[in-house]
Tab-separated table of C-alpha atoms in Angstrom:
chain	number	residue	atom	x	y	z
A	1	UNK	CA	18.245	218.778	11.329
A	2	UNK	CA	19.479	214.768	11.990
A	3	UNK	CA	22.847	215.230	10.188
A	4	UNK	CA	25.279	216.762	12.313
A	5	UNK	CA	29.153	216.920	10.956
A	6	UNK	CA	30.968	217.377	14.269
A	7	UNK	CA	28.955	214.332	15.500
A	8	UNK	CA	30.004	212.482	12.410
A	9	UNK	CA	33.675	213.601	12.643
A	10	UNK	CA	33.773	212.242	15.950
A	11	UNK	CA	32.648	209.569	15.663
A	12	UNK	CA	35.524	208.727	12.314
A	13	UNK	CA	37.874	209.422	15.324
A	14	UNK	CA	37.463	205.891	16.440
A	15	UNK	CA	40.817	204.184	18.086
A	16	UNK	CA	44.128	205.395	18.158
A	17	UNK	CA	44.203	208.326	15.846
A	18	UNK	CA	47.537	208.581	13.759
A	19	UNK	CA	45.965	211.205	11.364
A	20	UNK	CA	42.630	213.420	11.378
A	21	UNK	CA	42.086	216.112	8.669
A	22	UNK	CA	38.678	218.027	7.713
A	23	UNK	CA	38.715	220.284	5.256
A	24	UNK	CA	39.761	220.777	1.583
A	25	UNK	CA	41.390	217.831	-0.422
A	26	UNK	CA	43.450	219.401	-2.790
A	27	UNK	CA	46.813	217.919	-4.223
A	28	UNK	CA	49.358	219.880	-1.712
A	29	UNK	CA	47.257	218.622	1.085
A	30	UNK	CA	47.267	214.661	-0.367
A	31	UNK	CA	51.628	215.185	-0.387
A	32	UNK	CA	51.287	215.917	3.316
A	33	UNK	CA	48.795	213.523	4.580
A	34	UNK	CA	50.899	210.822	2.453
A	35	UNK	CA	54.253	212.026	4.351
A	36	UNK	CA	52.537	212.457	7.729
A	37	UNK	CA	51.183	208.881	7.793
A	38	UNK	CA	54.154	207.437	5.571
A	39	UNK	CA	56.522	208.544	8.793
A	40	UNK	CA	53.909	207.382	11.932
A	41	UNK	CA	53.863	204.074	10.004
A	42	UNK	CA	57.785	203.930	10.002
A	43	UNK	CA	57.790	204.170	13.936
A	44	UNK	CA	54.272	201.578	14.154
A	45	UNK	CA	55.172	198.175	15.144
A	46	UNK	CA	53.077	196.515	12.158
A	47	UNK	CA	54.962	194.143	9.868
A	48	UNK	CA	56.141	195.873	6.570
A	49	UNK	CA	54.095	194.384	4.108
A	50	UNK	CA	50.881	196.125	6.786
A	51	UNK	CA	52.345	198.864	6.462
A	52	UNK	CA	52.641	198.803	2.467
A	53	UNK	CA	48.771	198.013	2.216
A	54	UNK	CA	48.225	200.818	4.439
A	55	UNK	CA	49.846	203.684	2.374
A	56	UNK	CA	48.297	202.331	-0.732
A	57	UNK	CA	44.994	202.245	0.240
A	58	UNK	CA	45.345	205.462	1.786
A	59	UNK	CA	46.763	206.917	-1.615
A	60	UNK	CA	43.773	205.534	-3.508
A	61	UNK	CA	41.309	206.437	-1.062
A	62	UNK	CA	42.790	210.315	-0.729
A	63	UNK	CA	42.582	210.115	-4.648
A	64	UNK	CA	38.949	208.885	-4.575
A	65	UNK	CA	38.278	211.738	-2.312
A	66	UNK	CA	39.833	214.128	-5.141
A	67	UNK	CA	38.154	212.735	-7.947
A	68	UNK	CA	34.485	212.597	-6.860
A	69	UNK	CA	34.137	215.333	-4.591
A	70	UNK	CA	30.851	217.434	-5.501
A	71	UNK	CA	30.397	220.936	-4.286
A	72	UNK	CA	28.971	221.488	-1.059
A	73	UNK	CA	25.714	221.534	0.098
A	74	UNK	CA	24.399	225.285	-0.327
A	75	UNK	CA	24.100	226.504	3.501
A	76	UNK	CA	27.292	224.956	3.987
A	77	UNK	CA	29.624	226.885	1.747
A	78	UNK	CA	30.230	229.720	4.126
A	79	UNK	CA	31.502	227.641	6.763
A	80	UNK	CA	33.459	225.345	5.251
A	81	UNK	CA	36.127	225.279	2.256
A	82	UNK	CA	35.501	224.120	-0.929
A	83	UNK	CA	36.222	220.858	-1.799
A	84	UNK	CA	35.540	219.396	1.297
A	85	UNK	CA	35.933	215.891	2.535
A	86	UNK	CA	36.927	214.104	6.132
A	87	UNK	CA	40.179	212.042	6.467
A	88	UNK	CA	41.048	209.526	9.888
A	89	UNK	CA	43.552	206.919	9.946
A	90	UNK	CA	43.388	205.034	12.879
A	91	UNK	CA	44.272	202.060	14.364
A	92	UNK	CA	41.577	199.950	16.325
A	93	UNK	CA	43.175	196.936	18.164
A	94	UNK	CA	45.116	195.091	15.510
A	95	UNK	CA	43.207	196.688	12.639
A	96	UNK	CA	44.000	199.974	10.467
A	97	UNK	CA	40.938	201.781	9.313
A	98	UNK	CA	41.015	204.789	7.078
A	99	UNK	CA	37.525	206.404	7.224
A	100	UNK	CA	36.821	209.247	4.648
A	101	UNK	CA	33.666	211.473	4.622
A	102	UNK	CA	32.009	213.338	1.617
A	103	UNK	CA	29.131	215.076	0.455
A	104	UNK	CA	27.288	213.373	-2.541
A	105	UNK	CA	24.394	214.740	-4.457
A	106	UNK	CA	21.458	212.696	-3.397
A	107	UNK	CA	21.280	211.261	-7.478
A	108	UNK	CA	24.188	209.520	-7.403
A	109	UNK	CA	23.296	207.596	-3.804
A	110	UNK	CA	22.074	204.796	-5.723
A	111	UNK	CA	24.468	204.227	-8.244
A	112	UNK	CA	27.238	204.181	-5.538
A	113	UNK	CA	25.773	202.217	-3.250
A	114	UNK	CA	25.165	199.356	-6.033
A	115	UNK	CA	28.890	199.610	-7.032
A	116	UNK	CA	30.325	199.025	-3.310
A	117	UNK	CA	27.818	196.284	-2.939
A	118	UNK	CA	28.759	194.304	-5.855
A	119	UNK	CA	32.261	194.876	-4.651
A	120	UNK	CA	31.658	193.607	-1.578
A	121	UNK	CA	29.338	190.219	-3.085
A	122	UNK	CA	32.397	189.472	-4.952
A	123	UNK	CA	35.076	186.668	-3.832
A	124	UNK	CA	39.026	187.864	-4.489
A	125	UNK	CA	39.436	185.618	-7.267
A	126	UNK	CA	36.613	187.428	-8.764
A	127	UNK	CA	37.890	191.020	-7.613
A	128	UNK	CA	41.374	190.015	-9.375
A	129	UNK	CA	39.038	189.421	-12.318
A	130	UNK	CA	36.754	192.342	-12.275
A	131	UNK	CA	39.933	194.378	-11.615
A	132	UNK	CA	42.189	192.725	-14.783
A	133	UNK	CA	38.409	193.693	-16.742
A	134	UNK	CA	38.463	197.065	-15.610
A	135	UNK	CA	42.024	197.606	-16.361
A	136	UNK	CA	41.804	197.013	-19.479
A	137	UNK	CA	38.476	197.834	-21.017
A	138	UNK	CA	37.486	200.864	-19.784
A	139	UNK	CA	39.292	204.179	-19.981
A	140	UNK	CA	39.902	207.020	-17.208
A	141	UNK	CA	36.948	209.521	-16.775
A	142	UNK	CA	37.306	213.127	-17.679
A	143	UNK	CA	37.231	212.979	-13.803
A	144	UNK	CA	40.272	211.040	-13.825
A	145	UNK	CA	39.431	207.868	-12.122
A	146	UNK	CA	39.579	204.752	-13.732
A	147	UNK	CA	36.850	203.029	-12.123
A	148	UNK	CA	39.520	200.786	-10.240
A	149	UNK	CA	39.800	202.667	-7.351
A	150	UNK	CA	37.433	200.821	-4.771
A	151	UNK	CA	37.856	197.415	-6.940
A	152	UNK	CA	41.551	198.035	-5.857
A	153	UNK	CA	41.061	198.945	-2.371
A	154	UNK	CA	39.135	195.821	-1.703
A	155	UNK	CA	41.457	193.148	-3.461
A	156	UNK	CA	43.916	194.935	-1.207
A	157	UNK	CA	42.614	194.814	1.926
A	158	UNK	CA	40.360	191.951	1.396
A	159	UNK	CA	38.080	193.303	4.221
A	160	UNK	CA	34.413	194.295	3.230
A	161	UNK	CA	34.209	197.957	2.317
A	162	UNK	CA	31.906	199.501	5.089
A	163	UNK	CA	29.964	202.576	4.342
A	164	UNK	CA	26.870	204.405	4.807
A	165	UNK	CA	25.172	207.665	3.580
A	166	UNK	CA	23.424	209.969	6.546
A	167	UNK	CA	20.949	211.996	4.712
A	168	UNK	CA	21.828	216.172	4.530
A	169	UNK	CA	18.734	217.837	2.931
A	170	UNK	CA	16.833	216.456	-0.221
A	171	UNK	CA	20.013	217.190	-2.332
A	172	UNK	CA	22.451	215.917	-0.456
A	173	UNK	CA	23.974	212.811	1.650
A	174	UNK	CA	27.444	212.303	3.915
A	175	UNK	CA	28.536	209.750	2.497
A	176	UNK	CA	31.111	207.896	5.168
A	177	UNK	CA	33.364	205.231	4.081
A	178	UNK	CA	35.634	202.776	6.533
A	179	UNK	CA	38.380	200.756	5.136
A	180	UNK	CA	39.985	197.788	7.098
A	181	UNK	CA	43.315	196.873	7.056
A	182	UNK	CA	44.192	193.823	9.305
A	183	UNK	CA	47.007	193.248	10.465
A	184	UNK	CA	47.393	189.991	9.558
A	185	UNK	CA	46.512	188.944	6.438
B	1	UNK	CA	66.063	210.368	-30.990
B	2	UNK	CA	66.509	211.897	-27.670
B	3	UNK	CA	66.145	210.290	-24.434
B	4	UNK	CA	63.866	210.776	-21.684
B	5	UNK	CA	65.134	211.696	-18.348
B	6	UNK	CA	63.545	212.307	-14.973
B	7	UNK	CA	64.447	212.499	-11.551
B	8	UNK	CA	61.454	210.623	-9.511
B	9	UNK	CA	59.554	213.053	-6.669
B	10	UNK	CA	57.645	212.471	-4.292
B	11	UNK	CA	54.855	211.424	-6.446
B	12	UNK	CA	56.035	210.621	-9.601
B	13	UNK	CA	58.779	207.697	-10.552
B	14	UNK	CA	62.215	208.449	-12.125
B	15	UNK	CA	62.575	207.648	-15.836
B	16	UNK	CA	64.760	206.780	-18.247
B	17	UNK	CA	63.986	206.435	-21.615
B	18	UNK	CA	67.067	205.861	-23.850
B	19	UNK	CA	66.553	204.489	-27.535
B	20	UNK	CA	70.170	204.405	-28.694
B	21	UNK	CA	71.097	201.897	-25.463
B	22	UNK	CA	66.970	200.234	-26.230
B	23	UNK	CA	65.952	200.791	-22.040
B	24	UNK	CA	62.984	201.966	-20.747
B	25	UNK	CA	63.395	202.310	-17.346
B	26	UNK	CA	60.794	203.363	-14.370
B	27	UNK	CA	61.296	203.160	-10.489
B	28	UNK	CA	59.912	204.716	-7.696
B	29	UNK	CA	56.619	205.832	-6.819
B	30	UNK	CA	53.848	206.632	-9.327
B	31	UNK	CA	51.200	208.375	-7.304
B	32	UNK	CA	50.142	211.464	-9.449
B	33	UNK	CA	46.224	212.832	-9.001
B	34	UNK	CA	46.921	213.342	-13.319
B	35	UNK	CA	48.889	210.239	-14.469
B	36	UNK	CA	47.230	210.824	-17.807
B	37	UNK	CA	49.739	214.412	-17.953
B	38	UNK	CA	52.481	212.876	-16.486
B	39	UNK	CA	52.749	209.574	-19.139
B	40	UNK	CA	51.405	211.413	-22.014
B	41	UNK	CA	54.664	211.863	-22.945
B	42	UNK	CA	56.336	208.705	-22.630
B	43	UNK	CA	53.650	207.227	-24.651
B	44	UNK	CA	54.415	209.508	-27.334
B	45	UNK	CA	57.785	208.411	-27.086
B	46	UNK	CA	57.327	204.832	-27.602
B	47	UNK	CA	55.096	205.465	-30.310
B	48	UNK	CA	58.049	206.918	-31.884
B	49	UNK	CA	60.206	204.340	-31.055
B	50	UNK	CA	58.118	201.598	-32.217
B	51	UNK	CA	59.078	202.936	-36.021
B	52	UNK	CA	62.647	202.210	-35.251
B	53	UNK	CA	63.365	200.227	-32.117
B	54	UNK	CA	66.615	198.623	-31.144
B	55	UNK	CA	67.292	195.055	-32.029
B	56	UNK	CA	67.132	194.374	-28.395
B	57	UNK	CA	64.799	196.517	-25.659
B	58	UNK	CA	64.496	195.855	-22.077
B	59	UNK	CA	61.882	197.319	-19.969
B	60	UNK	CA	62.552	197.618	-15.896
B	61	UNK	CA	60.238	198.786	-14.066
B	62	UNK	CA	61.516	199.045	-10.218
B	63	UNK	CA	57.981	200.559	-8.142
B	64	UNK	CA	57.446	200.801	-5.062
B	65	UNK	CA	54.014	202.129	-5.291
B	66	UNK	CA	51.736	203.013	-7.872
B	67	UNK	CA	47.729	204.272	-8.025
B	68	UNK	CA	45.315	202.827	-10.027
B	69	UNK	CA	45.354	205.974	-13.023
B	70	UNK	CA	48.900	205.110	-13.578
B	71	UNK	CA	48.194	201.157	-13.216
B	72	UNK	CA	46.324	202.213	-16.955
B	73	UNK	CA	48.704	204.308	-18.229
B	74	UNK	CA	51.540	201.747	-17.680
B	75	UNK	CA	49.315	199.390	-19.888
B	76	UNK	CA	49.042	201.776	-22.235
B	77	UNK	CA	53.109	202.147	-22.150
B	78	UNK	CA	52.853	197.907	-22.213
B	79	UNK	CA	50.506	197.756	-25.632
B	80	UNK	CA	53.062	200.101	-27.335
B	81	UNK	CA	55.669	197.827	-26.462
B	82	UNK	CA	54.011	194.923	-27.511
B	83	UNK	CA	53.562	196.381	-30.938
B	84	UNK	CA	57.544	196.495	-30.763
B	85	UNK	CA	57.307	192.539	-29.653
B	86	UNK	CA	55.015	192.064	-33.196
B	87	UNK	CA	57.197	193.168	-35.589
B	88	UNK	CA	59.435	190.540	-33.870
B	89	UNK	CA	62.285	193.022	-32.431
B	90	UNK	CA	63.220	191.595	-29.162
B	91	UNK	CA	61.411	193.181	-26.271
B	92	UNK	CA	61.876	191.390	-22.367
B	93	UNK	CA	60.133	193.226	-19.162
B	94	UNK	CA	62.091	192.621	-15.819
B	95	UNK	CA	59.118	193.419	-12.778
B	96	UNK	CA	61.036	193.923	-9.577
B	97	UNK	CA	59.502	193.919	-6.169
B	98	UNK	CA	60.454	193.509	-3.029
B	99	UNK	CA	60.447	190.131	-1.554
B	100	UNK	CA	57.502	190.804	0.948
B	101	UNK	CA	55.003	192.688	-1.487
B	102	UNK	CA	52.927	190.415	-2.592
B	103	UNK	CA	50.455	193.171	-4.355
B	104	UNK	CA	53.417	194.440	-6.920
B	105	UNK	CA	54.012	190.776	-7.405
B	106	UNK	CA	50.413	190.452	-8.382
B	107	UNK	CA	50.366	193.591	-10.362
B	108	UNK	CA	53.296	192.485	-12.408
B	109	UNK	CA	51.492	189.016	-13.465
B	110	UNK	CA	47.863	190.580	-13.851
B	111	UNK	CA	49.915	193.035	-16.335
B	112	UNK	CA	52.013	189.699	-17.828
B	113	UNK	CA	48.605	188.056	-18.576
B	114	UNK	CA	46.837	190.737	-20.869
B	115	UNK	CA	50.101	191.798	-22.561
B	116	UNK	CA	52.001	189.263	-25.023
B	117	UNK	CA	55.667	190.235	-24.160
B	118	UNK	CA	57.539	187.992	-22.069
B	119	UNK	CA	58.074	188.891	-17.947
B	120	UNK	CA	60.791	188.080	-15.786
B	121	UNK	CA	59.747	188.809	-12.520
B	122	UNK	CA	62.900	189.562	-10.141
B	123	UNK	CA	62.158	189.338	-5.893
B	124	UNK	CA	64.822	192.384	-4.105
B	125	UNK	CA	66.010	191.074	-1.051
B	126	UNK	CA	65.018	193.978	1.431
């Protein structure tokens, strides 16, 4: 087998490591992560408008996580916990990255990978646009999620969302997704 | 009708609703995984309201952070009040942020450019 999680979660570990979680995203668990990086930010040198970005990036990106996560691949539900998804905040040089990991059934590859890359063809007067659109036209998912979520992340940060998808078996892919923060804007 | 009152949490804003004094008041943090539960009721509220609003209502909203599910539940609280604005009762939105957040800045005009109620927007000196 090519996909191997440990490797993956190592290599999410990139840079100075202010929070790495694997396991089950669940609400109590997005409280702490939110309180353990809201206090390592206090102490970080970063200007507080950073430091703003940071926290609500991660809060979207934790709630992504929460939304879409699929059930695990079959041969992997003894060993981990349901609901299962990677988390590392890190700081790489001058830049924040949040990295999140997830299984995805291998169906929905396609759709996803055409949303981030129309996300990331789009200029941030057009984001601002797409995410005014989006905001009011379409309503929340039974899921949930509005459908703003990435849109958001990327007028934030207005970095290129990174990603790829490591294939599992014929159902499934990891799908691993790094968000930039820079320092300065 | 009776007011609502909440004390904000970790993830969820504080509230005050009050129709007699005609304030709608939010600040804080609204971060919920269901903001759809958590504003259900406020938007039942309004709806109320709207049959019999004050002569005057101001709106505050004071965040710090939001997520995007409660950036569409706030416009759902905003097209309530605008139907308040219509039947030309006096409705003004005051949109604090602080003076180095740009984002809640932005927010507060995308939200001023789909909804027809006039904004002041009000920079906090940190």
């Amino acid at each position: 087998m090519t996909f191997d999680i440990q490797q993956s979660y190592r290599e999410m570990n990139k840079g100075d490591v202010l929070l790495a979680y694997k396991g089950s995203i669940n609400s109590d668990l997005i409280t702490n992560v939110l309180d353990v990086v809201e206090s390592k930010l206090e102490e970080a040198k970063s200007v507080s408008a950073v430091k703003k970005k940071v926290y609500s990036v991660l809060v979207e990106s934790l709630q992504n996580l929460y939304h879409h996560i699929e059930d695990l691949p079959a041969d992997m539900r003894e060993k981990y916990e349901k609901r299962f998804g990677i988390l590392v905040v890190s700081k790489i040089d001058s830049v924040y990255r949040i990295s999140t990991g997830n299984f995805v059934s291998s169906e929905k590859v396609n759709q996803l990978k055409q949303k981030i890359d129309e996300i990331n063809s789009l200029s941030r007067e057009e984001l601002k646009d797409m995410y005014k659109y989006v905001l009011n036209h379409r309503k929340i998912s039974d899921k949930g999620g509005g459908g703003l979520g990435l849109i958001d992340i990327a007028k934030k940060t207005g970095n290129k969302l990174e990603y790829n998808f490591k294939s599992y078996n014929k159902d499934f892919y990891f799908f691993n997704l790094n968000i930039y923060i820079s320092e300065l804007n | 009708m009776e007011p609502i009152v909440m004390e904000g949490s970790h993830k969820t804003p504080s509230v005050r609703f009050d129709a007699d004094k005609g304030i709608i008041e939010i600040k804080g943090r609204s971060i919920p995984e269901n903001s759809i539960e958590f504003y259900k009721p406020m938007i039942e509220w309004l709806e109320e309201y709207s049959r019999n609003p004050a002569k005057r209502t101001v709106v505050n909203f004071q965040l710090e952070y939001f997520n995007t599910s409660s950036s569409k539940c706030i416009l759902d609280l905003f097209k309530k009040l605008e139907t308040i604005h219509k039947q030309n009762k006096n409705v003004n939105v005051n949109w604090y942020y602080e003076e180095d957040d740009e984002d809640m800045l932005e927010a507060g005009e995308d939200y001023e450019s789909i909804i027809r109620i006039p904004f002041t927007m009000i920079e906090l000196e940190e």
